[in-house]
Amino acid sequence: MPELPEVETIRTGLEPYLTGSGICDVEILYPKVLKDAEPEEVRKRICGQKGVSLKRRGKYLIWELSSGDRLVFHLRMTGQLVLTDPQEDIRKHTSFIIRLDAGLELRLTDTRKFAFMYLWKKERESPPGSLGELGPEPLEEGFTPVYLRGLCTDSKTRIKNLLLDQAKIAGIGNIYADESLFRAGINPRTPAGELSAADLERLHRTIREILREAIAYRGTTKRDYLDGFGAAGAFQERLLVYGRKGEKCVRCGRDIVRSVLGSRGTYYCPVCQREKAPKKNKGRE
DNA sequence: CGGACAACCTGGTTGC
DNA sequence: TGCAACCAGGTTGTCC
């Protein structure tokens, strides 16, 4: 579910509440939510600590505590990290509850149970999981047209698969990959190395545009995504291809198509994102 | 290196 | 209505 814009929306919402308030209790209802620690250890280690900052890197959220330890969250497909009134019923599929001294609870609810939390201890240098292997943030300075061209040059990987590779660019998922490629007029199956400098310039621009707009609209709610207060996003209204199989392309009127690429559903316009003609054989006409 | 696919889970939708 | 098949904003590991 949540890609960069959704995680960023959660972050900005929760930040004022999670910085400054203290943790008074932790309840782990689904122990597998912890990847590398036991519930009791987590409880002992974080109770009594205060939140210092809440940061985002790619699709990860990193909550730094006064002890120097950090809680690292990844919501995967259906995870919802919501600040909740303790009076509210505990929803089905709630993985953990972190009680704050401000009289609120941070709850993770996750139907598919793929979401997880790491306890990143202060004495550990290397970031847990793939957090340390992420590519640059697409909205920051390191992501330049030159960088994107560097990734693509001589690459046989289809451009959509490249955009989804978190080690190359952090935070793009299935929705925004399809939307960026549509706006740039690029077929998702194109081998990255075949794209021209102009194509990549356009793609670089559309990626940034889409992500910024989606943040402004507080993310895309197709089904499960909710922000840190339990509210849906609004960008689903602005999607031009994702989830619109059989609907008319806004640009040319042809039907949007769904195909499978890298075992992910992929939506595109077969006219506006036509596959490039195969290269002609040299010599013959 | 690149691609295909299963695994981790549950539930909603579609089609017969 | 029933039931099976297919689908899902992600990531990781295995196999070819």
PDB file of N, CA, C and O in Angstrom, chain A residues 128-158:
ATOM      1  N   PRO A 128      18.918  -1.594   9.992  1.00  0.00           N
ATOM      2  CA  PRO A 128      18.314  -2.916   9.826  1.00  0.00           C
ATOM      3  C   PRO A 128      17.690  -3.091   8.443  1.00  0.00           C
ATOM      4  O   PRO A 128      17.330  -2.114   7.782  1.00  0.00           O
ATOM      5  N   GLY A 129      17.551  -4.342   8.038  1.00  0.00           N
ATOM      6  CA  GLY A 129      16.857  -4.667   6.792  1.00  0.00           C
ATOM      7  C   GLY A 129      17.478  -3.980   5.604  1.00  0.00           C
ATOM      8  O   GLY A 129      18.704  -3.860   5.519  1.00  0.00           O
ATOM      9  N   SER A 130      16.650  -3.526   4.716  1.00  0.00           N
ATOM     10  CA  SER A 130      17.160  -2.891   3.503  1.00  0.00           C
ATOM     11  C   SER A 130      17.279  -1.381   3.671  1.00  0.00           C
ATOM     12  O   SER A 130      17.580  -0.668   2.722  1.00  0.00           O
ATOM     13  N   LEU A 131      17.046  -0.928   4.885  1.00  0.00           N
ATOM     14  CA  LEU A 131      17.099   0.523   5.135  1.00  0.00           C
ATOM     15  C   LEU A 131      18.446   1.116   4.742  1.00  0.00           C
ATOM     16  O   LEU A 131      18.525   2.262   4.306  1.00  0.00           O
ATOM     17  N   GLY A 132      19.485   0.319   4.885  1.00  0.00           N
ATOM     18  CA  GLY A 132      20.809   0.828   4.547  1.00  0.00           C
ATOM     19  C   GLY A 132      21.169   0.706   3.080  1.00  0.00           C
ATOM     20  O   GLY A 132      22.219   1.160   2.652  1.00  0.00           O
ATOM     21  N   GLU A 133      20.278   0.076   2.330  1.00  0.00           N
ATOM     22  CA  GLU A 133      20.602  -0.142   0.906  1.00  0.00           C
ATOM     23  C   GLU A 133      19.680   0.602  -0.029  1.00  0.00           C
ATOM     24  O   GLU A 133      19.460   0.189  -1.164  1.00  0.00           O
ATOM     25  N   LEU A 134      19.122   1.694   0.464  1.00  0.00           N
ATOM     26  CA  LEU A 134      18.193   2.442  -0.373  1.00  0.00           C
ATOM     27  C   LEU A 134      18.918   3.420  -1.273  1.00  0.00           C
ATOM     28  O   LEU A 134      19.933   3.988  -0.898  1.00  0.00           O
ATOM     29  N   GLY A 135      18.366   3.606  -2.444  1.00  0.00           N
ATOM     30  CA  GLY A 135      18.878   4.626  -3.357  1.00  0.00           C
ATOM     31  C   GLY A 135      18.486   6.001  -2.860  1.00  0.00           C
ATOM     32  O   GLY A 135      17.890   6.149  -1.789  1.00  0.00           O
ATOM     33  N   PRO A 136      18.817   7.048  -3.645  1.00  0.00           N
ATOM     34  CA  PRO A 136      18.523   8.418  -3.220  1.00  0.00           C
ATOM     35  C   PRO A 136      17.018   8.686  -3.131  1.00  0.00           C
ATOM     36  O   PRO A 136      16.212   8.009  -3.767  1.00  0.00           O
ATOM     37  N   GLU A 137      16.680   9.664  -2.331  1.00  0.00           N
ATOM     38  CA  GLU A 137      15.305  10.144  -2.233  1.00  0.00           C
ATOM     39  C   GLU A 137      14.963  10.897  -3.524  1.00  0.00           C
ATOM     40  O   GLU A 137      15.658  11.860  -3.875  1.00  0.00           O
ATOM     41  N   PRO A 138      13.891  10.517  -4.187  1.00  0.00           N
ATOM     42  CA  PRO A 138      13.568  11.144  -5.465  1.00  0.00           C
ATOM     43  C   PRO A 138      13.241  12.632  -5.372  1.00  0.00           C
ATOM     44  O   PRO A 138      13.338  13.346  -6.374  1.00  0.00           O
ATOM     45  N   LEU A 139      12.879  13.112  -4.191  1.00  0.00           N
ATOM     46  CA  LEU A 139      12.565  14.543  -4.077  1.00  0.00           C
ATOM     47  C   LEU A 139      13.743  15.343  -3.527  1.00  0.00           C
ATOM     48  O   LEU A 139      13.626  16.530  -3.283  1.00  0.00           O
ATOM     49  N   GLU A 140      14.864  14.665  -3.330  1.00  0.00           N
ATOM     50  CA  GLU A 140      16.021  15.405  -2.837  1.00  0.00           C
ATOM     51  C   GLU A 140      17.078  15.586  -3.916  1.00  0.00           C
ATOM     52  O   GLU A 140      16.933  15.097  -5.034  1.00  0.00           O
ATOM     53  N   GLU A 141      18.140  16.273  -3.526  1.00  0.00           N
ATOM     54  CA  GLU A 141      19.111  16.723  -4.532  1.00  0.00           C
ATOM     55  C   GLU A 141      19.855  15.611  -5.245  1.00  0.00           C
ATOM     56  O   GLU A 141      20.250  15.769  -6.390  1.00  0.00           O
ATOM     57  N   GLY A 142      20.032  14.478  -4.543  1.00  0.00           N
ATOM     58  CA  GLY A 142      20.805  13.405  -5.159  1.00  0.00           C
ATOM     59  C   GLY A 142      20.144  12.792  -6.382  1.00  0.00           C
ATOM     60  O   GLY A 142      20.803  12.121  -7.174  1.00  0.00           O
ATOM     61  N   PHE A 143      18.865  13.012  -6.504  1.00  0.00           N
ATOM     62  CA  PHE A 143      18.151  12.437  -7.650  1.00  0.00           C
ATOM     63  C   PHE A 143      18.107  13.462  -8.778  1.00  0.00           C
ATOM     64  O   PHE A 143      17.268  14.351  -8.815  1.00  0.00           O
ATOM     65  N   THR A 144      19.038  13.338  -9.679  1.00  0.00           N
ATOM     66  CA  THR A 144      19.156  14.289 -10.787  1.00  0.00           C
ATOM     67  C   THR A 144      18.929  13.542 -12.102  1.00  0.00           C
ATOM     68  O   THR A 144      18.993  12.307 -12.132  1.00  0.00           O
ATOM     69  N   PRO A 145      18.681  14.275 -13.179  1.00  0.00           N
ATOM     70  CA  PRO A 145      18.582  13.614 -14.488  1.00  0.00           C
ATOM     71  C   PRO A 145      19.847  12.829 -14.812  1.00  0.00           C
ATOM     72  O   PRO A 145      19.782  11.748 -15.403  1.00  0.00           O
ATOM     73  N   VAL A 146      20.961  13.355 -14.402  1.00  0.00           N
ATOM     74  CA  VAL A 146      22.233  12.662 -14.678  1.00  0.00           C
ATOM     75  C   VAL A 146      22.293  11.337 -13.913  1.00  0.00           C
ATOM     76  O   VAL A 146      22.709  10.308 -14.448  1.00  0.00           O
ATOM     77  N   TYR A 147      21.842  11.368 -12.675  1.00  0.00           N
ATOM     78  CA  TYR A 147      21.814  10.125 -11.883  1.00  0.00           C
ATOM     79  C   TYR A 147      20.905   9.098 -12.542  1.00  0.00           C
ATOM     80  O   TYR A 147      21.264   7.925 -12.680  1.00  0.00           O
ATOM     81  N   LEU A 148      19.727   9.542 -12.963  1.00  0.00           N
ATOM     82  CA  LEU A 148      18.772   8.620 -13.594  1.00  0.00           C
ATOM     83  C   LEU A 148      19.371   8.050 -14.883  1.00  0.00           C
ATOM     84  O   LEU A 148      19.253   6.860 -15.158  1.00  0.00           O
ATOM     85  N   ARG A 149      20.031   8.884 -15.638  1.00  0.00           N
ATOM     86  CA  ARG A 149      20.659   8.412 -16.873  1.00  0.00           C
ATOM     87  C   ARG A 149      21.743   7.377 -16.557  1.00  0.00           C
ATOM     88  O   ARG A 149      21.876   6.378 -17.233  1.00  0.00           O
ATOM     89  N   GLY A 150      22.473   7.625 -15.503  1.00  0.00           N
ATOM     90  CA  GLY A 150      23.510   6.680 -15.079  1.00  0.00           C
ATOM     91  C   GLY A 150      22.931   5.314 -14.753  1.00  0.00           C
ATOM     92  O   GLY A 150      23.507   4.278 -15.084  1.00  0.00           O
ATOM     93  N   LEU A 151      21.769   5.318 -14.100  1.00  0.00           N
ATOM     94  CA  LEU A 151      21.118   4.044 -13.772  1.00  0.00           C
ATOM     95  C   LEU A 151      20.713   3.289 -15.028  1.00  0.00           C
ATOM     96  O   LEU A 151      20.748   2.066 -15.079  1.00  0.00           O
ATOM     97  N   CYS A 152      20.281   4.051 -16.027  1.00  0.00           N
ATOM     98  CA  CYS A 152      19.663   3.436 -17.201  1.00  0.00           C
ATOM     99  C   CYS A 152      20.667   3.037 -18.268  1.00  0.00           C
ATOM    100  O   CYS A 152      20.433   2.079 -19.006  1.00  0.00           O
ATOM    101  N   THR A 153      21.742   3.755 -18.356  1.00  0.00           N
ATOM    102  CA  THR A 153      22.709   3.495 -19.420  1.00  0.00           C
ATOM    103  C   THR A 153      23.124   2.028 -19.417  1.00  0.00           C
ATOM    104  O   THR A 153      23.507   1.485 -18.385  1.00  0.00           O
ATOM    105  N   ASP A 154      22.995   1.417 -20.570  1.00  0.00           N
ATOM    106  CA  ASP A 154      23.396   0.015 -20.779  1.00  0.00           C
ATOM    107  C   ASP A 154      22.577  -0.989 -19.967  1.00  0.00           C
ATOM    108  O   ASP A 154      22.922  -2.157 -19.904  1.00  0.00           O
ATOM    109  N   SER A 155      21.494  -0.537 -19.317  1.00  0.00           N
ATOM    110  CA  SER A 155      20.694  -1.471 -18.533  1.00  0.00           C
ATOM    111  C   SER A 155      19.644  -2.132 -19.410  1.00  0.00           C
ATOM    112  O   SER A 155      18.969  -1.478 -20.197  1.00  0.00           O
ATOM    113  N   LYS A 156      19.530  -3.443 -19.246  1.00  0.00           N
ATOM    114  CA  LYS A 156      18.513  -4.173 -20.006  1.00  0.00           C
ATOM    115  C   LYS A 156      17.214  -4.280 -19.220  1.00  0.00           C
ATOM    116  O   LYS A 156      16.206  -4.759 -19.724  1.00  0.00           O
ATOM    117  N   THR A 157      17.240  -3.867 -17.980  1.00  0.00           N
ATOM    118  CA  THR A 157      16.038  -3.954 -17.144  1.00  0.00           C
ATOM    119  C   THR A 157      14.944  -3.059 -17.699  1.00  0.00           C
ATOM    120  O   THR A 157      15.204  -1.937 -18.129  1.00  0.00           O
ATOM    121  N   ARG A 158      13.729  -3.592 -17.689  1.00  0.00           N
ATOM    122  CA  ARG A 158      12.615  -2.772 -18.152  1.00  0.00           C
ATOM    123  C   ARG A 158      12.444  -1.595 -17.205  1.00  0.00           C
ATOM    124  O   ARG A 158      12.585  -1.740 -15.991  1.00  0.00           O
TER     125      ARG A 158
END
